[in-house]
Amino acid sequence: MSDPLVITVALLLVLAIGFTLSQRYHGELKHLRRRQAQLAREREVETQHRAQVEAQFEALGLAVLEVLVVVDRELRVIYATPGARALFGSGKQALGRSLIEFTRSVDLDQLAIDALAADEAPGRFRDELDRVISIANRPFRARAAAFDGGAVLALSDVSELQRLGRARRDFVANISHELRTPLTSIRLLLETLLADSPRDPEETTGLLRKIQVEVEVLQQMAQELLDLSQIESGRTPVRLVPTPVTQLISGAVERLAPQAARKQQRVRVDSVPELAVLADAELISRALGNLLHNAIKFTPAQGQIWVRASASDGDVVIEVADTGPGILPEDLPRVFERFFRSDRSRTGGGTGLGLAIAKHVVEAHGGRIWVESEGRPGRGATFRFTLPASDRPPL
Ligand code: ADP
């Protein structure tokens, strides 16, 4: 073959191969571009899905009362609710940190380790993964459950529950004791009265008066328990009616006068006749009665008690002051709490409910109640509360 022919054939061959290759590459390029576009679409869908899941988790974290932390199998935090971030004070730095570093709680770390070690059938909760642990000096109920890639930890603060439980237990123990004391006295007094020995009428009257005192104690307790149950059930409707203040005060003072008389105490009333308030007379006379009852109870025999009322800035301030032992400064913020009784007064008898009821009643009227005391014997305590003044004349 001559040289030009060889060259031509070679050229044709090169062209043919080049054409075939370019066709093939063009096809693969097209395929590659299609694949790239598909991958980009999949990534976008995945990003959208992840954002949706994150938003769901964020909403879940805000809605649940529990504090939630999710960790992977290496105990690294992969999710923490806003509550968890607030509790452990770690701001937004929770993700990716180790659980112990994030929470600084060895007990919580151990709970997560135990949950991850469990190879229980999924969907079944193991009771030993439900514990009470202490975080920041507060008791928390902590529960854990494992899943394929880690574990979920749920925490709820049970300090209030524990406090209420304790208060209720104390209350029941206290009430039982307080019921037993007057009942025992009544039984002994009745036994004395029923004994055959002849007795002069004065002695009999004296014994009957003592029984009367004990019955009054029981009556006060029964009333306070009833008031409390009504308050707790939310069944105390407040009917505000224009009412003369003197009517409220004299009602309570007259009701408790026999108790004061027995201790030879003087109850002085100081109020202007024309003062009127918007009040539910029955409820306010109970609240005022509780204040007066305490003043009589805590003030020694022959002591002095004042009930005063005055107008002040569209309100009427009613005040009960006594000359008893007063209230220690550290007890002042707690006296209106349910079941609270200062150590000083534990021997005096009572439920620790009178002031809590008075506070509830006054606040249901839109008023305010507070106490002032130097906490020194003889200087007494002064309880004050406000009620809205009525500009309409009482009916
Ligand atoms: P209770 O009188 O049944 O114990 P309260 O709720 O009426 O319950 O009062 C709570 C506590 O507040 C009392 O136990 C007592 O420690 C204190 N307290 C209330 N009133 C007085 C008062 N006038 N003087 C001294 N302490 C008082």
Coordinates of C-alpha atoms and ligand atoms in Angstrom, one line a residue:
M1 CA 0.0 0.0 0.0
S2 CA 1.2 3.4 -0.9
D3 CA 1.9 5.9 1.9
P4 CA -1.0 8.3 1.2
L5 CA -3.5 5.5 1.3
V6 CA -2.1 4.3 4.7
I7 CA -2.3 7.7 6.0
T8 CA -5.9 8.2 4.8
V9 CA -7.0 4.8 6.3
A10 CA -5.3 5.7 9.6
L11 CA -7.0 9.1 9.6
L12 CA -10.4 7.5 8.9
L13 CA -9.8 5.0 11.7
V14 CA -8.8 7.8 14.1
L15 CA -11.9 9.7 13.1
A16 CA -14.2 6.7 13.5
I17 CA -12.7 5.9 17.0
G18 CA -12.9 9.6 18.0
F19 CA -16.6 9.7 16.9
T20 CA -17.5 6.5 18.8
L21 CA -15.7 7.7 21.9
S22 CA -17.3 11.2 21.8
Q23 CA -20.7 9.5 21.4
R24 CA -20.1 7.3 24.4
Y25 CA -18.8 10.1 26.6
H26 CA -21.6 12.4 25.6
G27 CA -24.0 9.7 26.8
E28 CA -22.2 9.2 30.0
L29 CA -21.9 12.9 30.6
K30 CA -25.7 13.2 30.2
H31 CA -26.2 10.3 32.6
L32 CA -23.8 12.0 35.1
R33 CA -25.6 15.3 34.9
R34 CA -28.9 13.6 35.4
R35 CA -27.6 11.7 38.4
Q36 CA -26.1 15.0 39.8
A37 CA -29.5 16.7 39.5
Q38 CA -31.2 13.8 41.1
L39 CA -28.7 13.8 44.0
A40 CA -29.2 17.5 44.5
R41 CA -33.0 17.0 44.6
E42 CA -32.6 14.2 47.2
R43 CA -30.3 16.4 49.3
E44 CA -32.9 19.2 49.2
V45 CA -35.7 16.8 50.3
E46 CA -33.4 15.5 53.0
T47 CA -32.6 19.0 54.2
Q48 CA -36.3 19.9 54.2
H49 CA -37.1 16.7 56.1
R50 CA -34.3 17.3 58.7
A51 CA -35.5 20.9 59.2
Q52 CA -39.1 19.6 59.7
V53 CA -37.9 17.0 62.2
E54 CA -35.8 19.6 64.1
A55 CA -38.9 22.0 64.2
Q56 CA -41.0 19.1 65.5
F57 CA -38.5 18.3 68.2
E58 CA -38.2 22.0 69.1
A59 CA -42.0 22.2 69.5
L60 CA -42.1 18.9 71.4
G61 CA -39.4 20.3 73.8
L62 CA -41.5 23.4 74.4
A63 CA -44.8 21.5 74.8
V64 CA -43.7 18.8 77.2
L65 CA -43.4 19.6 80.9
E66 CA -40.5 17.2 81.3
V67 CA -36.9 18.2 80.5
L68 CA -35.6 15.9 77.6
V69 CA -32.1 15.0 76.6
V70 CA -31.3 12.5 73.8
V71 CA -27.9 10.9 73.6
D72 CA -26.2 8.6 71.0
R73 CA -24.5 5.3 71.9
E74 CA -21.3 7.2 72.8
L75 CA -23.3 9.3 75.3
R76 CA -23.0 12.5 73.2
V77 CA -26.0 14.9 73.3
I78 CA -27.9 14.8 70.0
Y79 CA -30.9 16.7 71.3
A80 CA -31.8 18.8 74.4
T81 CA -35.1 20.6 75.0
P82 CA -35.0 24.4 75.9
G83 CA -35.8 23.3 79.5
A84 CA -32.7 21.1 79.6
R85 CA -30.6 23.9 78.3
A86 CA -32.0 26.2 81.0
L87 CA -31.7 23.6 83.7
F88 CA -28.1 22.7 83.0
G89 CA -27.2 26.3 82.2
S90 CA -25.4 25.4 79.0
G91 CA -27.1 27.9 76.6
K92 CA -27.0 26.5 73.1
Q93 CA -23.8 24.4 73.6
A94 CA -25.6 21.1 74.3
L95 CA -25.2 19.4 70.9
G96 CA -22.2 17.2 70.5
R97 CA -21.0 17.5 74.1
S98 CA -20.8 14.5 76.3
L99 CA -23.7 13.9 78.7
I100 CA -21.6 14.3 81.8
E101 CA -20.0 17.5 80.5
F102 CA -23.4 18.9 79.7
T103 CA -25.3 17.9 82.8
R104 CA -22.5 17.4 85.4
S105 CA -24.7 14.7 86.9
V106 CA -23.1 11.3 87.5
D107 CA -26.5 9.8 88.3
L108 CA -27.9 10.8 85.0
D109 CA -24.9 9.5 83.2
Q110 CA -25.3 6.2 85.0
L111 CA -29.0 6.1 84.0
A112 CA -28.1 6.6 80.4
I113 CA -25.4 3.9 80.6
D114 CA -27.9 1.4 82.2
A115 CA -30.5 2.2 79.5
L116 CA -28.0 1.6 76.7
A117 CA -26.8 -1.6 78.3
A118 CA -30.3 -3.0 78.4
D119 CA -31.2 -5.4 75.6
E120 CA -34.9 -5.5 76.3
A121 CA -37.5 -6.0 73.6
P122 CA -38.3 -2.6 72.1
G123 CA -41.5 -0.9 73.3
R124 CA -41.2 -2.2 76.8
F125 CA -40.2 0.1 79.7
R126 CA -37.9 -1.2 82.4
D127 CA -38.9 -0.1 85.9
E128 CA -35.3 0.2 87.1
L129 CA -34.8 3.0 84.6
D130 CA -37.2 5.2 86.6
R131 CA -35.3 6.9 89.5
V132 CA -35.3 10.0 91.7
I133 CA -32.0 11.8 91.4
S134 CA -30.8 15.1 92.7
I135 CA -29.9 18.0 90.3
A136 CA -29.0 21.4 91.5
N137 CA -30.1 20.3 95.0
R138 CA -33.6 19.6 93.7
P139 CA -35.2 16.1 93.4
F140 CA -36.0 15.1 89.8
R141 CA -37.8 12.0 88.6
A142 CA -35.6 10.6 85.8
R143 CA -36.7 8.0 83.3
A144 CA -34.7 6.6 80.4
A145 CA -35.5 4.5 77.3
A146 CA -33.0 3.2 74.7
F147 CA -33.5 3.2 71.0
D148 CA -31.4 1.9 68.1
G149 CA -28.9 4.7 68.0
G150 CA -29.0 6.0 71.7
A151 CA -31.2 6.8 74.6
V152 CA -33.9 9.3 75.6
L153 CA -33.7 10.8 79.2
A154 CA -36.8 12.5 80.6
L155 CA -36.6 14.5 83.8
S156 CA -39.4 16.2 85.9
D157 CA -38.9 18.3 89.0
V158 CA -40.7 16.6 91.9
S159 CA -39.7 19.0 94.7
E160 CA -43.2 20.7 94.8
L161 CA -44.9 17.2 94.8
Q162 CA -42.6 16.0 97.6
R163 CA -43.2 19.3 99.6
L164 CA -47.0 18.9 99.2
G165 CA -46.8 15.2 100.2
R166 CA -44.9 16.1 103.3
A167 CA -47.2 19.0 104.1
R168 CA -50.2 16.6 103.8
R169 CA -48.7 13.9 105.9
D170 CA -47.8 16.6 108.6
F171 CA -51.3 17.9 108.3
V172 CA -53.0 14.6 108.9
A173 CA -50.7 13.8 111.8
N174 CA -51.3 17.3 113.2
I175 CA -55.1 17.2 112.8
S176 CA -55.3 13.8 114.5
H177 CA -53.3 15.2 117.4
E178 CA -55.3 18.4 117.5
L179 CA -58.6 16.4 117.5
R180 CA -57.4 14.1 120.3
T181 CA -56.4 16.9 122.7
P182 CA -59.9 18.5 123.1
L183 CA -61.7 15.2 122.8
T184 CA -59.6 13.8 125.7
S185 CA -60.3 16.9 127.8
I186 CA -64.0 16.6 127.1
R187 CA -64.0 12.9 128.0
L188 CA -62.2 13.6 131.3
L189 CA -64.4 16.5 132.2
L190 CA -67.5 14.4 131.5
E191 CA -66.2 11.6 133.6
T192 CA -65.7 14.0 136.5
L193 CA -69.3 15.4 136.0
L194 CA -70.8 11.9 135.9
A195 CA -69.0 10.7 139.0
D196 CA -71.4 10.2 141.9
S197 CA -69.7 12.5 144.4
P198 CA -71.9 15.4 145.4
R199 CA -70.8 18.7 143.8
D200 CA -71.8 22.3 144.3
P201 CA -73.5 24.1 141.3
E202 CA -70.6 26.5 140.8
E203 CA -68.2 23.6 140.4
T204 CA -70.6 22.0 137.9
T205 CA -70.8 25.2 135.9
G206 CA -67.0 25.5 135.9
L207 CA -66.7 22.0 134.4
L208 CA -69.4 22.7 131.8
R209 CA -67.6 26.0 130.8
K210 CA -64.4 24.0 130.2
I211 CA -66.3 21.6 128.0
Q212 CA -67.7 24.6 126.1
V213 CA -64.2 25.9 125.4
E214 CA -63.1 22.5 124.0
V215 CA -66.2 22.2 121.9
E216 CA -65.4 25.7 120.4
V217 CA -61.9 24.6 119.6
L218 CA -63.4 21.6 117.7
Q219 CA -65.9 23.8 116.0
Q220 CA -63.2 26.2 114.8
M221 CA -61.2 23.3 113.4
A222 CA -64.2 21.8 111.6
Q223 CA -65.1 25.2 110.1
E224 CA -61.5 25.7 108.8
L225 CA -61.4 22.2 107.3
L226 CA -64.7 22.8 105.6
D227 CA -63.6 26.2 104.3
L228 CA -60.4 24.6 103.0
S229 CA -62.2 21.9 101.1
Q230 CA -64.5 24.4 99.6
I231 CA -61.6 26.6 98.5
E232 CA -59.8 23.7 97.0
S233 CA -62.8 22.6 95.1
G234 CA -63.2 26.1 93.7
R235 CA -66.8 26.1 95.0
T236 CA -66.7 29.5 96.9
P237 CA -68.7 32.0 94.9
V238 CA -68.0 35.6 96.0
R239 CA -71.1 37.8 96.1
L240 CA -69.9 41.4 96.4
V241 CA -72.6 43.5 98.1
P242 CA -72.2 47.1 99.6
T243 CA -71.8 46.3 103.3
P244 CA -71.2 48.6 106.3
V245 CA -67.8 47.9 107.9
T246 CA -69.2 48.1 111.4
Q247 CA -71.6 45.2 110.6
L248 CA -68.7 43.0 109.5
I249 CA -66.6 43.9 112.6
S250 CA -69.4 43.6 115.1
G251 CA -70.4 40.3 113.7
A252 CA -67.0 38.8 114.2
V253 CA -66.3 40.5 117.6
E254 CA -69.7 39.4 119.0
R255 CA -69.1 35.8 117.9
L256 CA -65.7 35.7 119.6
A257 CA -66.5 37.8 122.6
P258 CA -67.0 34.8 124.9
Q259 CA -63.5 33.5 124.1
A260 CA -62.0 36.9 124.9
A261 CA -64.1 37.2 128.0
R262 CA -62.8 33.9 129.4
K263 CA -59.3 35.2 129.1
Q264 CA -60.4 38.6 130.5
Q265 CA -59.1 40.3 127.4
R266 CA -60.5 43.6 126.1
V267 CA -61.4 43.9 122.5
R268 CA -61.6 47.5 121.4
V269 CA -63.3 48.5 118.1
D270 CA -62.4 51.7 116.3
S271 CA -64.3 52.3 113.1
V272 CA -66.3 55.2 111.5
P273 CA -69.9 54.1 111.1
E274 CA -70.3 55.4 107.5
L275 CA -67.5 53.2 106.1
A276 CA -68.8 50.7 103.6
V277 CA -67.1 48.0 101.5
L278 CA -68.0 45.8 98.6
A279 CA -67.9 42.4 100.3
D280 CA -69.3 39.0 100.7
A281 CA -70.2 39.5 104.4
E282 CA -70.2 35.8 105.3
L283 CA -66.7 35.2 103.8
I284 CA -65.2 38.4 105.2
S285 CA -66.6 37.7 108.7
R286 CA -64.9 34.3 108.6
A287 CA -61.6 35.8 107.5
L288 CA -61.9 38.5 110.2
G289 CA -63.0 35.8 112.7
N290 CA -59.8 33.9 112.0
L291 CA -57.6 36.9 112.6
L292 CA -59.5 37.7 115.8
H293 CA -59.4 34.1 116.9
N294 CA -55.6 34.1 116.6
A295 CA -55.3 37.4 118.4
I296 CA -57.3 36.0 121.3
K297 CA -55.5 32.7 121.2
F298 CA -51.9 34.1 121.2
T299 CA -52.5 37.1 123.5
P300 CA -52.1 36.3 127.2
A301 CA -54.9 36.7 129.7
Q302 CA -55.9 40.3 130.4
G303 CA -54.2 41.4 127.2
Q304 CA -55.6 44.0 124.8
I305 CA -56.8 43.5 121.2
W306 CA -57.9 46.2 118.7
V307 CA -60.0 46.0 115.6
R308 CA -59.8 49.2 113.5
A309 CA -61.0 50.3 110.1
S310 CA -60.0 53.3 108.1
A311 CA -60.4 54.6 104.5
S312 CA -57.4 54.7 102.3
D313 CA -57.2 55.5 98.5
G314 CA -60.5 54.0 97.4
D315 CA -60.0 51.1 99.8
V316 CA -60.9 50.3 103.4
V317 CA -58.1 48.9 105.6
I318 CA -59.3 46.6 108.4
E319 CA -56.8 45.8 111.1
V320 CA -56.5 43.4 114.0
A321 CA -53.7 44.2 116.5
D322 CA -52.8 42.3 119.6
T323 CA -50.4 42.4 122.5
G324 CA -49.2 38.8 122.3
P325 CA -45.8 37.3 121.6
G326 CA -45.7 38.5 118.0
I327 CA -44.2 36.7 115.1
L328 CA -40.4 36.1 114.5
P329 CA -39.0 37.9 111.4
E330 CA -38.1 34.6 109.8
D331 CA -41.7 33.3 110.2
L332 CA -43.4 36.5 108.8
P333 CA -43.2 35.5 105.1
R334 CA -44.6 32.1 105.8
V335 CA -47.6 32.7 108.1
F336 CA -50.1 32.8 105.3
E337 CA -48.9 29.4 103.9
R338 CA -51.3 26.5 104.3
F339 CA -50.5 24.3 107.3
F340 CA -47.8 26.7 108.6
R341 CA -47.5 27.0 112.4
S342 CA -44.5 28.5 114.0
D343 CA -42.5 26.4 116.4
R344 CA -43.6 28.8 119.2
S345 CA -47.3 28.1 118.6
R346 CA -47.2 24.3 118.2
T347 CA -48.5 23.8 121.7
G348 CA -51.3 26.3 121.3
G349 CA -53.7 24.1 119.2
G350 CA -54.8 24.9 115.7
T351 CA -54.6 23.7 112.1
G352 CA -52.3 26.2 110.4
L353 CA -55.2 27.0 108.0
G354 CA -56.8 30.1 109.4
L355 CA -54.5 32.6 107.8
A356 CA -54.3 30.8 104.5
I357 CA -58.1 30.9 104.3
A358 CA -58.2 34.6 105.3
K359 CA -55.7 35.3 102.5
H360 CA -57.7 33.4 99.9
V361 CA -60.9 35.2 100.9
V362 CA -59.4 38.7 100.9
E363 CA -57.7 38.1 97.5
A364 CA -60.9 36.8 96.1
H365 CA -62.3 40.2 96.9
G366 CA -59.4 41.9 95.0
G367 CA -57.8 42.9 98.3
R368 CA -54.4 42.5 100.0
I369 CA -53.5 41.0 103.4
W370 CA -50.3 41.4 105.3
V371 CA -48.8 41.3 108.8
E372 CA -46.4 43.4 110.7
S373 CA -44.7 42.4 113.9
E374 CA -41.5 43.1 115.8
G375 CA -41.4 39.5 117.1
R376 CA -41.0 40.6 120.7
P377 CA -43.3 39.4 123.5
G378 CA -45.9 41.9 124.4
R379 CA -45.4 44.0 121.3
G380 CA -47.9 41.7 119.5
A381 CA -48.7 41.4 115.8
T382 CA -50.8 43.6 113.5
F383 CA -52.7 42.0 110.6
R384 CA -54.2 44.3 108.0
F385 CA -56.3 43.7 104.9
T386 CA -57.9 45.9 102.3
L387 CA -61.3 45.7 100.7
P388 CA -62.7 47.9 97.9
A389 CA -64.6 50.8 99.3
S390 CA -68.3 51.0 98.2
D391 CA -69.5 54.4 97.1
R392 CA -73.1 53.1 97.0
P393 CA -75.0 53.2 100.3
P394 CA -75.4 49.7 101.8
L395 CA -78.8 48.1 101.1
Ligands
ADP1 P1 -53.3 28.2 113.5 O1 -53.6 29.4 114.3 O2 -54.4 27.3 113.4 O3 -52.0 27.6 113.9 P2 -53.1 30.1 111.3 O4 -53.0 29.9 109.9 O5 -54.3 30.9 111.8 O6 -53.1 28.7 112.0 O7 -51.8 30.8 111.8 C1 -50.6 30.3 111.4 C2 -49.5 30.6 112.4 O8 -49.2 32.0 112.4 C3 -49.8 30.3 113.8 O9 -49.6 29.0 114.1 C4 -48.8 31.2 114.5 O10 -47.5 30.7 114.5 C5 -48.8 32.5 113.7 N1 -49.8 33.5 114.1 C6 -51.0 33.8 113.6 N2 -51.5 34.8 114.2 C7 -50.7 35.2 115.2 C8 -50.8 36.2 116.2 N3 -51.8 37.0 116.3 N4 -49.7 36.3 117.1 C9 -48.7 35.4 116.9 N5 -48.5 34.5 116.0 C10 -49.6 34.3 115.1

